[in-house]
């Protein structure tokens, strides 16, 4: 009905052990899409942590999520 469409950009940190931390919406759209994008990101399973010089490190990711309703 409301024809909401756009991209929500979510930024988060993957910790040294692969957990998602500090998820926040950097750019969003209306209609509850921001909250849904954050819910999805926070419910993701553990990621493989990044490696630098043979050691695991925390990394910040920026993930665009497209919505067409």
Coordinates of C-alpha atoms in Angstrom, one line a residue:
X1 CA 0.0 0.0 0.0
X2 CA 2.6 2.6 1.1
X3 CA 5.1 1.5 -1.5
X4 CA 8.2 2.0 0.7
X5 CA 11.5 1.3 -1.0
X6 CA 15.1 2.2 -0.4
X7 CA 18.3 1.1 1.2
X8 CA 19.1 0.9 4.9
X9 CA 22.8 1.1 5.6
X10 CA 23.8 -0.7 8.8
X11 CA 27.3 -0.5 10.4
X12 CA 28.5 -3.0 12.9
X13 CA 31.7 -4.5 14.4
X14 CA 32.7 -8.1 14.1
X15 CA 34.7 -8.9 17.2
X16 CA 37.8 -11.0 17.6
X17 CA 35.6 -14.0 18.3
X18 CA 33.1 -13.3 15.5
X19 CA 30.2 -11.8 17.4
X20 CA 28.2 -8.9 16.0
X21 CA 28.5 -5.8 18.2
X22 CA 27.5 -2.1 18.1
X23 CA 25.0 -2.4 15.2
X24 CA 23.5 0.9 14.2
X25 CA 21.7 2.3 11.2
X26 CA 23.8 4.9 9.4
X27 CA 21.2 5.7 6.8
X28 CA 17.6 4.6 6.8
X29 CA 14.1 4.8 5.4
X30 CA 10.7 5.0 7.0
X31 CA 8.1 2.4 7.7
X32 CA 10.0 0.3 10.4
X33 CA 12.7 -0.8 7.9
X34 CA 15.5 0.5 10.0
X35 CA 14.4 -1.5 13.0
X36 CA 13.9 -4.6 10.9
X37 CA 17.4 -4.3 9.4
X38 CA 18.9 -3.9 12.9
X39 CA 17.0 -7.0 14.1
X40 CA 18.3 -9.1 11.2
X41 CA 21.9 -8.0 11.7
X42 CA 21.8 -8.6 15.4
X43 CA 20.3 -12.1 14.9
X44 CA 23.0 -13.2 12.5
X45 CA 25.1 -16.2 13.5
X46 CA 28.8 -15.7 14.4
X47 CA 31.0 -14.6 11.5
X48 CA 34.6 -15.7 10.9
X49 CA 36.8 -13.0 12.5
X50 CA 39.2 -11.1 10.4
X51 CA 42.9 -12.0 10.4
X52 CA 45.9 -9.6 10.4
X53 CA 49.4 -10.9 10.7
X54 CA 48.1 -14.3 11.9
X55 CA 46.0 -12.8 14.7
X56 CA 42.3 -12.3 14.9
X57 CA 41.2 -8.6 15.0
X58 CA 37.9 -6.7 15.3
X59 CA 36.6 -5.1 12.0
X60 CA 33.9 -2.6 11.2
X61 CA 31.6 -3.6 8.4
X62 CA 29.0 -1.5 6.5
X63 CA 26.2 -3.5 5.0
X64 CA 23.5 -2.0 2.7
X65 CA 20.1 -3.8 2.9
X66 CA 17.6 -3.0 0.2
X67 CA 13.8 -3.0 0.9
X68 CA 10.9 -2.9 -1.6
X69 CA 7.5 -3.1 0.1

